[in-house]
Coordinates of C-alpha atoms in Angstrom, one line a residue:
X1439 CA -39.4 56.4 -14.4
X1440 CA -35.7 56.9 -13.5
X1441 CA -34.3 60.4 -14.2
X1442 CA -30.7 60.8 -15.5
X1443 CA -29.5 64.3 -15.0
X1444 CA -26.1 65.4 -16.2
X1445 CA -25.0 61.8 -16.5
X1446 CA -26.2 60.9 -13.0
X1447 CA -29.1 58.7 -12.1
X1448 CA -31.1 60.4 -9.3
X1449 CA -31.3 58.4 -6.1
X1450 CA -34.6 57.4 -4.5
X1451 CA -34.8 60.6 -2.3
X1452 CA -34.1 62.8 -5.2
X1453 CA -36.7 61.1 -7.4
X1454 CA -39.3 61.3 -4.7
X1455 CA -38.7 65.1 -4.5
X1456 CA -38.8 65.4 -8.3
X1457 CA -42.2 63.6 -8.5
X1458 CA -43.8 65.2 -5.4
X1459 CA -46.8 67.3 -6.1
X1460 CA -47.3 69.1 -2.8
X1461 CA -48.4 72.7 -2.8
X1462 CA -45.5 73.6 -0.5
X1463 CA -42.4 71.5 -0.3
X1464 CA -39.3 72.0 1.9
X1465 CA -36.3 70.0 0.7
X1466 CA -33.5 69.5 3.2
X1467 CA -30.3 69.0 1.2
X1468 CA -27.1 68.4 3.1
X1469 CA -23.6 69.4 1.9
X1470 CA -22.7 67.7 -1.3
X1471 CA -26.0 65.9 -1.7
X1472 CA -26.7 66.8 -5.3
X1473 CA -29.4 69.5 -4.8
X1474 CA -28.7 71.2 -8.2
X1475 CA -29.3 67.9 -10.0
X1476 CA -32.5 67.5 -8.0
X1477 CA -33.6 71.0 -9.0
X1478 CA -32.9 70.3 -12.7
X1479 CA -34.8 67.0 -12.4
X1480 CA -37.7 68.9 -10.9
X1481 CA -37.8 71.3 -13.8
X1482 CA -37.7 68.4 -16.3
X1483 CA -40.6 66.7 -14.5
X1484 CA -42.7 69.9 -14.3
X1485 CA -42.3 70.5 -18.1
X1486 CA -42.5 66.9 -19.4
X1487 CA -45.0 65.4 -16.9
X1488 CA -47.0 68.3 -15.4
X1489 CA -47.0 70.2 -18.8
X1490 CA -46.0 73.5 -17.2
X1491 CA -44.3 75.8 -19.7
X1492 CA -40.6 76.7 -18.9
X1493 CA -41.6 80.4 -18.8
X1494 CA -44.1 79.6 -16.0
X1495 CA -41.4 78.2 -13.7
X1496 CA -39.6 80.7 -11.6
X1497 CA -36.2 79.7 -10.1
X1498 CA -34.5 81.9 -7.5
X1499 CA -31.0 81.7 -6.1
X1500 CA -28.9 84.1 -4.0
X1501 CA -26.0 85.2 -6.2
X1502 CA -25.6 86.2 -9.8
X1503 CA -23.0 83.4 -10.2
X1504 CA -25.3 80.8 -8.8
X1505 CA -28.1 81.9 -11.1
X1506 CA -25.9 81.8 -14.2
X1507 CA -24.7 78.4 -13.3
X1508 CA -28.2 77.0 -12.7
X1509 CA -29.6 78.6 -15.8
X1510 CA -26.7 77.3 -17.9
X1511 CA -27.1 73.7 -16.6
X1512 CA -30.9 73.8 -17.2
X1513 CA -30.3 75.1 -20.8
X1514 CA -27.5 72.6 -21.5
X1515 CA -29.2 69.6 -20.0
X1516 CA -32.9 70.3 -20.9
X1517 CA -32.7 73.0 -23.6
X1518 CA -35.3 75.0 -21.6
X1519 CA -35.3 78.7 -21.2
X1520 CA -36.3 78.9 -17.5
X1521 CA -36.0 82.3 -15.8
X1522 CA -33.5 82.1 -12.9
X1523 CA -33.3 85.3 -10.8
X1524 CA -31.7 86.6 -7.7
X1525 CA -34.3 88.3 -5.4
X1526 CA -32.9 91.7 -6.5
X1527 CA -33.2 90.9 -10.2
X1528 CA -36.7 89.6 -9.7
X1529 CA -37.7 92.7 -7.8
X1530 CA -36.2 95.0 -10.5
X1531 CA -38.1 93.0 -13.2
X1532 CA -41.4 93.5 -11.3
X1533 CA -40.8 97.2 -11.0
X1534 CA -39.9 97.5 -14.7
X1535 CA -43.1 95.8 -15.7
X1536 CA -45.0 98.6 -14.0
X1537 CA -42.7 101.3 -15.7
X1538 CA -41.2 102.1 -12.3
X1539 CA -37.6 103.1 -12.8
X1540 CA -35.1 103.9 -10.0
X1541 CA -31.4 104.2 -9.9
X1542 CA -29.7 101.6 -7.8
X1543 CA -27.6 103.2 -5.2
X1544 CA -23.9 102.3 -4.5
X1545 CA -23.9 99.2 -2.3
X1546 CA -21.4 100.9 0.0
X1547 CA -23.5 104.1 0.4
X1548 CA -24.7 103.2 4.0
X1549 CA -21.1 102.4 5.1
X1550 CA -19.9 105.7 3.5
X1551 CA -22.7 107.7 5.2
X1552 CA -22.0 106.2 8.6
X1553 CA -18.3 107.0 8.3
X1554 CA -19.1 110.5 7.0
X1555 CA -21.5 111.0 9.9
X1556 CA -18.7 110.6 12.5
X1557 CA -16.2 112.6 10.5
X1558 CA -18.3 115.6 9.4
X1559 CA -22.1 115.6 10.0
X1560 CA -21.8 115.2 13.7
X1561 CA -19.5 118.3 14.1
X1562 CA -22.6 120.5 13.6
X1563 CA -24.3 118.9 16.6
X1564 CA -22.8 119.4 20.1
X1565 CA -25.6 117.1 21.5
X1566 CA -24.6 114.2 19.2
X1567 CA -20.9 114.7 19.9
X1568 CA -21.6 114.7 23.6
X1569 CA -23.6 111.5 23.3
X1570 CA -20.7 109.7 21.5
X1571 CA -18.3 110.7 24.2
X1572 CA -20.8 109.6 26.8
X1573 CA -21.1 106.2 24.9
X1574 CA -17.3 105.8 25.5
X1575 CA -17.8 106.6 29.2
X1576 CA -16.2 110.1 29.0
X1577 CA -18.0 112.2 31.6
X1578 CA -15.9 115.3 31.9
X1579 CA -16.6 117.4 28.8
X1580 CA -15.2 120.8 28.2
X1581 CA -14.5 122.1 24.6
X1582 CA -16.8 119.6 22.9
X1583 CA -15.7 119.8 19.3
X1584 CA -11.9 119.7 20.1
X1585 CA -12.4 117.0 22.6
X1586 CA -14.5 114.9 20.2
X1587 CA -12.0 115.3 17.3
X1588 CA -9.1 114.4 19.6
X1589 CA -10.9 111.3 20.9
X1590 CA -11.7 110.0 17.5
X1591 CA -8.1 110.5 16.3
X1592 CA -6.6 108.7 19.3
X1593 CA -9.3 106.0 19.4
X1594 CA -10.1 105.3 15.8
X1595 CA -10.6 101.5 16.4
X1596 CA -13.2 102.2 19.0
X1597 CA -15.1 104.6 16.7
X1598 CA -14.8 102.0 13.9
X1599 CA -16.4 99.4 16.0
X1600 CA -19.3 101.7 16.8
X1601 CA -19.6 102.4 13.0
X1602 CA -19.8 98.6 12.4
X1603 CA -22.5 98.2 15.0
X1604 CA -24.6 101.0 13.5
X1605 CA -24.2 99.5 10.0
X1606 CA -25.3 96.1 11.2
X1607 CA -28.2 97.6 13.1
X1608 CA -29.5 99.6 10.1
X1609 CA -29.0 96.6 7.7
X1610 CA -31.1 94.4 10.0
X1611 CA -33.6 97.2 10.5
X1612 CA -34.2 97.4 6.7
X1613 CA -34.1 93.7 5.8
X1614 CA -36.5 92.9 8.6
X1615 CA -39.0 95.5 7.3
X1616 CA -38.9 98.0 10.1
X1617 CA -40.0 101.6 9.4
X1618 CA -39.0 105.0 10.8
X1619 CA -41.9 104.9 13.3
X1620 CA -40.4 101.8 14.9
X1621 CA -37.7 103.9 16.5
X1622 CA -40.2 105.3 19.0
X1623 CA -41.2 101.7 19.8
X1624 CA -37.6 100.7 20.2
X1625 CA -37.1 103.5 22.7
X1626 CA -40.0 102.2 24.8
X1627 CA -39.0 98.5 24.5
X1628 CA -35.4 99.1 25.6
X1629 CA -36.6 99.7 29.2
X1630 CA -38.3 96.2 29.2
X1631 CA -35.5 94.3 27.4
X1632 CA -32.4 95.8 29.0
X1633 CA -32.4 96.0 32.7
X1634 CA -28.9 97.7 33.0
X1635 CA -27.0 100.3 31.1
X1636 CA -30.0 101.6 29.2
X1637 CA -28.1 104.8 28.5
X1638 CA -25.8 102.8 26.1
X1639 CA -28.8 101.6 24.1
X1640 CA -30.4 105.0 24.0
X1641 CA -27.3 106.6 22.6
X1642 CA -26.9 104.0 19.8
X1643 CA -30.6 104.3 18.9
X1644 CA -30.3 108.1 18.8
X1645 CA -27.3 107.8 16.5
X1646 CA -29.0 105.2 14.3
X1647 CA -32.1 107.4 13.9
X1648 CA -30.0 110.4 12.8
X1649 CA -28.0 108.3 10.3
X1650 CA -31.1 106.6 9.0
X1651 CA -32.7 110.0 8.3
X1652 CA -29.6 111.2 6.4
X1653 CA -29.4 108.0 4.4
X1654 CA -33.1 107.9 3.6
X1655 CA -33.1 111.6 2.6
X1656 CA -30.2 111.0 0.2
X1657 CA -32.0 108.1 -1.5
X1658 CA -35.2 110.2 -1.9
X1659 CA -33.5 113.3 -3.2
X1660 CA -31.5 111.3 -5.8
X1661 CA -34.4 109.0 -6.8
X1662 CA -32.3 106.0 -5.7
X1663 CA -33.2 102.8 -4.0
X1664 CA -31.0 100.2 -2.2
X1665 CA -31.4 96.5 -2.6
X1666 CA -33.7 96.2 0.4
X1667 CA -35.9 99.0 -0.9
X1668 CA -36.1 97.2 -4.2
X1669 CA -37.5 94.1 -2.6
X1670 CA -39.9 96.1 -0.4
X1671 CA -41.2 98.2 -3.3
X1672 CA -41.6 95.1 -5.5
X1673 CA -43.6 93.3 -2.7
X1674 CA -45.9 96.3 -2.3
X1675 CA -46.4 96.4 -6.1
X1676 CA -47.4 92.8 -6.3
X1677 CA -49.9 93.3 -3.4
X1678 CA -51.4 96.5 -4.9
X1679 CA -51.0 96.0 -8.7
X1680 CA -50.5 92.2 -9.1
X1681 CA -48.0 90.6 -11.5
X1682 CA -47.8 90.9 -15.2
X1683 CA -46.5 87.3 -15.5
X1684 CA -48.3 84.6 -13.7
X1685 CA -46.0 81.8 -12.5
X1686 CA -47.2 78.2 -11.7
X1687 CA -44.2 76.9 -9.9
X1688 CA -41.5 78.6 -7.8
X1689 CA -38.2 77.0 -6.9
X1690 CA -35.9 78.7 -4.4
X1691 CA -32.4 77.5 -3.8
X1692 CA -30.3 78.2 -0.6
X1693 CA -33.6 79.0 1.3
X1694 CA -31.8 78.9 4.6
X1695 CA -30.4 82.3 3.7
X1696 CA -33.8 83.9 3.2
X1697 CA -34.5 87.2 5.0
X1698 CA -37.9 88.4 6.2
X1699 CA -38.4 90.9 3.3
X1700 CA -37.5 88.2 0.8
X1701 CA -40.0 85.9 2.4
X1702 CA -42.7 88.6 2.2
X1703 CA -42.0 89.0 -1.6
X1704 CA -42.4 85.3 -2.3
X1705 CA -45.6 85.2 -0.1
X1706 CA -47.1 88.1 -2.1
X1707 CA -46.4 86.2 -5.4
X1708 CA -47.8 83.0 -4.0
X1709 CA -51.0 84.8 -2.8
X1710 CA -51.6 86.2 -6.3
X1711 CA -50.6 83.3 -8.5
X1712 CA -51.5 80.3 -6.3
X1713 CA -48.2 78.8 -7.6
X1714 CA -46.7 75.8 -6.0
X1715 CA -43.5 76.2 -4.1
X1716 CA -40.4 74.1 -3.5
X1717 CA -37.6 75.5 -1.4
X1718 CA -34.2 73.8 -1.1
X1719 CA -31.5 74.3 1.5
X1720 CA -29.7 73.2 4.7
X1721 CA -30.1 75.0 8.0
X1722 CA -26.7 73.6 9.1
X1723 CA -25.2 75.9 6.5
X1724 CA -27.1 79.1 7.4
X1725 CA -24.2 81.6 7.8
X1726 CA -25.5 85.0 6.8
X1727 CA -27.3 86.2 9.9
X1728 CA -25.3 89.5 9.9
X1729 CA -27.0 90.2 6.5
X1730 CA -30.5 89.6 7.8
X1731 CA -30.7 85.8 7.1
X1732 CA -33.4 84.4 9.3
X1733 CA -32.9 80.6 9.7
X1734 CA -36.2 80.3 11.5
X1735 CA -37.9 80.8 8.1
X1736 CA -36.4 77.5 7.2
X1737 CA -36.5 75.6 10.5
X1738 CA -40.1 76.6 11.1
X1739 CA -41.3 76.3 7.5
X1740 CA -44.6 74.6 8.6
X1741 CA -45.4 77.6 10.7
X1742 CA -45.7 79.7 7.5
X1743 CA -47.1 76.9 5.3
X1744 CA -49.0 74.5 7.7
X1745 CA -49.8 71.9 5.0
X1746 CA -46.2 71.7 3.7
X1747 CA -44.4 68.5 3.2
X1748 CA -40.7 68.1 4.3
X1749 CA -38.4 65.7 2.4
X1750 CA -34.7 65.1 2.8
X1751 CA -31.9 64.1 0.5
X1752 CA -30.0 61.7 2.8
X1753 CA -27.0 60.7 0.6
X1754 CA -24.0 62.9 0.2
X1755 CA -21.6 62.4 -2.7
X1756 CA -18.8 64.7 -1.5
X1757 CA -17.9 63.8 2.0
X1758 CA -16.8 60.5 3.5
X1759 CA -19.0 58.7 6.1
X1760 CA -16.3 59.3 8.7
X1761 CA -16.3 63.1 8.0
X1762 CA -20.1 63.3 8.1
X1763 CA -20.2 61.6 11.5
X1764 CA -17.8 64.1 13.0
X1765 CA -19.4 67.1 11.3
X1766 CA -22.9 66.1 12.3
X1767 CA -22.0 65.4 15.9
X1768 CA -20.4 68.9 16.0
X1769 CA -23.2 70.8 14.4
X1770 CA -26.1 69.1 16.2
X1771 CA -25.0 70.7 19.5
X1772 CA -27.0 73.7 18.1
X1773 CA -30.4 72.4 19.3
X1774 CA -32.8 74.6 17.2
X1775 CA -32.2 72.7 13.9
X1776 CA -33.7 70.0 11.8
X1777 CA -32.0 66.7 12.5
X1778 CA -30.6 64.9 9.5
X1779 CA -29.3 61.4 8.9
X1780 CA -26.8 61.9 6.1
X1781 CA -25.2 58.9 4.6
X1782 CA -22.2 58.3 2.2
X1783 CA -20.8 55.4 0.4
X1784 CA -17.3 57.0 0.5
X1785 CA -14.9 55.8 3.2
X1786 CA -11.8 57.6 4.4
X1787 CA -9.7 56.9 7.5
X1788 CA -8.9 60.0 9.5
X1789 CA -10.4 62.6 7.0
X1790 CA -10.0 65.3 9.8
X1791 CA -6.4 65.9 10.7
X1792 CA -5.7 68.3 13.6
X1793 CA -2.2 69.7 13.0
X1794 CA -0.4 71.5 15.8
X1795 CA 2.3 74.0 15.1
X1796 CA 4.7 76.4 16.7
X1797 CA 5.5 78.1 13.4
X1798 CA 2.5 78.3 11.1
X1799 CA 4.4 79.6 8.0
X1800 CA 6.7 76.6 8.1
X1801 CA 4.0 74.0 9.0
X1802 CA 1.6 75.0 6.3
X1803 CA 4.4 74.6 3.6
X1804 CA 5.1 71.1 5.0
X1805 CA 1.4 70.2 4.7
X1806 CA 1.0 71.7 1.2
X1807 CA 4.0 69.7 0.0
X1808 CA 2.7 66.5 1.7
X1809 CA -0.7 66.9 0.1
X1810 CA 0.8 67.6 -3.4
X1811 CA 2.9 64.5 -3.2
X1812 CA -0.2 62.4 -2.7
X1813 CA -2.5 64.3 -4.9
X1814 CA -1.8 66.7 -7.8
X1815 CA -5.3 68.4 -7.3
X1816 CA -5.8 72.0 -6.3
X1817 CA -5.6 72.9 -2.6
X1818 CA -8.2 75.1 -0.9
X1819 CA -7.1 77.1 2.1
X1820 CA -9.8 78.6 4.2
X1821 CA -9.8 81.3 6.8
X1822 CA -12.3 83.1 9.0
X1823 CA -11.5 86.6 7.8
X1824 CA -10.2 88.2 4.6
X1825 CA -6.9 89.1 6.2
X1826 CA -6.2 85.7 7.7
X1827 CA -4.2 84.9 4.5
X1828 CA -1.4 87.2 5.9
X1829 CA -0.8 84.6 8.6
X1830 CA 0.7 82.2 6.1
X1831 CA 2.5 84.4 3.6
X1832 CA 6.3 84.5 3.6
X1833 CA 9.3 84.5 1.2
X1834 CA 8.4 80.9 0.3
X1835 CA 4.6 81.4 0.1
X1836 CA 3.4 84.5 -1.8
X1837 CA 0.1 85.9 -3.0
X1838 CA -0.1 87.1 -6.6
X1839 CA -3.0 87.6 -8.9
X1840 CA -5.5 86.0 -6.5
X1841 CA -3.4 82.9 -6.3
X1842 CA -1.0 81.6 -3.6
X1843 CA 2.4 80.7 -5.1
X1844 CA 4.8 78.3 -3.5
X1845 CA 8.1 79.5 -4.8
X1846 CA 9.8 76.2 -4.6
X1847 CA 7.2 74.5 -6.8
X1848 CA 5.0 76.8 -8.8
X1849 CA 3.1 73.8 -10.2
X1850 CA 1.1 73.4 -7.0
X1851 CA -2.3 75.0 -7.4
X1852 CA -3.2 76.7 -4.1
X1853 CA -5.9 79.3 -3.5
X1854 CA -7.3 81.1 -0.4
X1855 CA -11.0 81.9 0.4
X1856 CA -12.9 82.9 3.5
X1857 CA -15.4 80.2 4.6
X1858 CA -18.3 82.5 3.6
X1859 CA -17.0 82.7 0.0
X1860 CA -16.2 79.0 -0.2
X1861 CA -19.8 78.0 0.6
X1862 CA -21.1 75.8 -2.3
X1863 CA -17.5 74.9 -3.4
X1864 CA -15.5 71.8 -2.9
X1865 CA -12.0 70.5 -3.2
X1866 CA -10.1 67.2 -2.8
X1867 CA -8.1 68.6 0.1
X1868 CA -8.8 71.6 2.4
X1869 CA -6.7 73.4 4.9
X1870 CA -8.3 75.6 7.6
X1871 CA -6.2 78.3 9.3
X1872 CA -6.8 80.9 12.1
X1873 CA -8.0 78.2 14.5
X1874 CA -6.9 80.3 17.4
X1875 CA -8.7 81.1 20.7
X1876 CA -8.9 84.9 20.5
X1877 CA -11.4 87.5 19.6
X1878 CA -10.7 87.4 15.9
X1879 CA -10.0 83.7 15.6
X1880 CA -12.2 80.9 14.6
X1881 CA -14.7 81.0 16.2
X1882 CA -14.8 84.7 16.1
X1883 CA -15.5 85.9 19.7
X1884 CA -16.8 89.4 19.0
X1885 CA -20.1 89.4 20.7
X1886 CA -23.1 91.0 19.0
X1887 CA -24.2 94.1 20.8
X1888 CA -27.4 93.3 22.7
X1889 CA -29.1 96.2 21.0
X1890 CA -29.4 94.1 17.8
X1891 CA -32.1 92.1 19.6
X1892 CA -34.4 94.9 18.8
X1893 CA -34.1 94.3 15.0
X1894 CA -33.4 90.6 14.8
X1895 CA -36.4 88.4 14.0
X1896 CA -34.7 85.2 15.1
X1897 CA -32.8 85.1 18.4
X1898 CA -30.4 82.2 19.0
X1899 CA -29.1 81.4 22.5
X1900 CA -26.6 78.6 22.0
X1901 CA -23.0 79.9 22.3
X1902 CA -21.3 80.5 18.9
X1903 CA -24.3 79.1 17.0
X1904 CA -23.5 80.9 13.8
X1905 CA -19.8 80.3 14.1
X1906 CA -20.6 76.6 14.6
X1907 CA -22.5 76.5 11.4
X1908 CA -19.6 78.3 9.7
X1909 CA -17.1 75.7 10.9
X1910 CA -19.4 73.0 9.7
X1911 CA -19.4 74.6 6.2
X1912 CA -15.6 74.7 6.4
X1913 CA -15.3 71.0 7.4
X1914 CA -17.6 69.9 4.6
X1915 CA -15.8 71.5 1.7
X1916 CA -13.5 68.6 1.3
X1917 CA -13.9 65.5 -0.8
X1918 CA -11.0 63.8 0.9
X1919 CA -9.1 65.3 3.9
X1920 CA -9.4 68.5 5.9
X1921 CA -6.4 69.8 7.8
X1922 CA -7.1 71.9 10.9
X1923 CA -3.9 74.0 11.6
X1924 CA -3.9 75.2 15.2
X1925 CA -1.2 76.4 17.6
X1926 CA 0.0 74.3 20.6
X1927 CA -0.8 77.3 22.8
X1928 CA -4.2 79.0 22.6
X1929 CA -5.8 76.5 20.3
X1930 CA -9.3 77.2 19.0
X1931 CA -12.2 76.1 21.3
X1932 CA -13.7 74.2 18.4
X1933 CA -10.5 72.2 17.9
X1934 CA -10.4 71.5 21.7
X1935 CA -14.0 70.3 21.4
X1936 CA -13.1 67.8 18.6
X1937 CA -10.2 66.5 20.7
X1938 CA -12.4 66.2 23.8
X1939 CA -14.9 64.1 21.7
X1940 CA -12.2 62.1 20.0
X1941 CA -13.0 58.9 21.9
X1942 CA -16.3 58.8 20.0
X1943 CA -14.6 59.1 16.6
X1944 CA -12.2 56.2 16.4
X1945 CA -10.5 56.5 13.0
X1946 CA -12.2 59.7 12.1
X1947 CA -9.9 62.3 13.7
X1948 CA -6.1 62.2 13.7
X1949 CA -3.9 64.4 15.8
X1950 CA -0.6 65.4 14.2
X1951 CA 2.1 67.0 16.4

């Protein structure tokens, strides 16, 4: 039986996945390989062939927009009412079924408390102020409060970086299911893990503990929970009180972005329901480590489900074969990944164009006009950071109402996104900026503080492993050409790598000077 979904006949790989009856199935779906069509096909097969009710199928994705999109497509194509949840919405539903009601705290509460800690809370504690000054290698301390306030005023960027470190530490602490008692263990372990400068780690742990206590106390006093608490409480509820609704099949999209506490929630549901599980994703596109994403849950899927089957969708319908060849060669330098053999029937000479510039503002306009003359389709501009857009704005190129306006021709449809926000999207032609070799360029060269090793479940050792995956995501957004804009001087190390490997690529990479 051939399945036609949304007007497309599923290919052999997709149909094999749709018909597979394994208890646990990992589907490796590369960029542009039609994973959404495969998920819809799976739902169709489960209802029509396996006689599972739509209400007994649980679909999970990672954003509200992705859930709405998937649910709308299932409803339009199949006329089924299949529940599609984010992990947070699923957790909230589980708690509501047990009449457990909490207020959801402001998502920025942790950031606000960390900042308030350095501005106000800490002024009541000479010991903590002294430790902050020691952290910044200030040994001579006199009038502690005045000295602390003066330092923070003159070195706001340094304090801001410490705030960011503490926020990341505490986010990883929570999403990896650590508890308050783990701080004592961290203090002991730091002597084994860090051979030098243990004082640095001890100070950050002390600050993190104090902030965590303030944060946790606020949540308890106000009967609020954050998103991580929501998942943890829902998991405990499933373990202790079971589920009201018993699912028979669970489908998780974007599984490469799963965190440890999300995995524990799914495991608790599987243990209770004995439901079958299909997860879909691509470890090449795992780019949310800073939010607790643990790519090892994907790569080592069989460690958690020993009898699992692993299937791949090998055909991509977005990228040309030439672009795939370059992107795959680039990403597979990260060794701890699942190797893929992606194929495409699309052909395109020189889909990757490395464009050197002296003046970025002038060069990008030239590229935009050139693209528009050959294609009237929208143009996606990608940057590493939110503020990268400021690198290209000028009197000729302005930003209004979330759109980039080229004043000489307002018919050109141009928009800017960070690569993180562009994940899952595609466009005919893509321009990548901020390909500069500096700390805030692409790749970003800000090193994670080694203290984060204490709260990370998955430790990667290959240089710029996450940034490499992010660059892979950027390259694979295009259906046609991707333009890498880089300066003559101080060019990105990723661009230099592509040029160094150019003799492998033939007609795949073109250098424009």
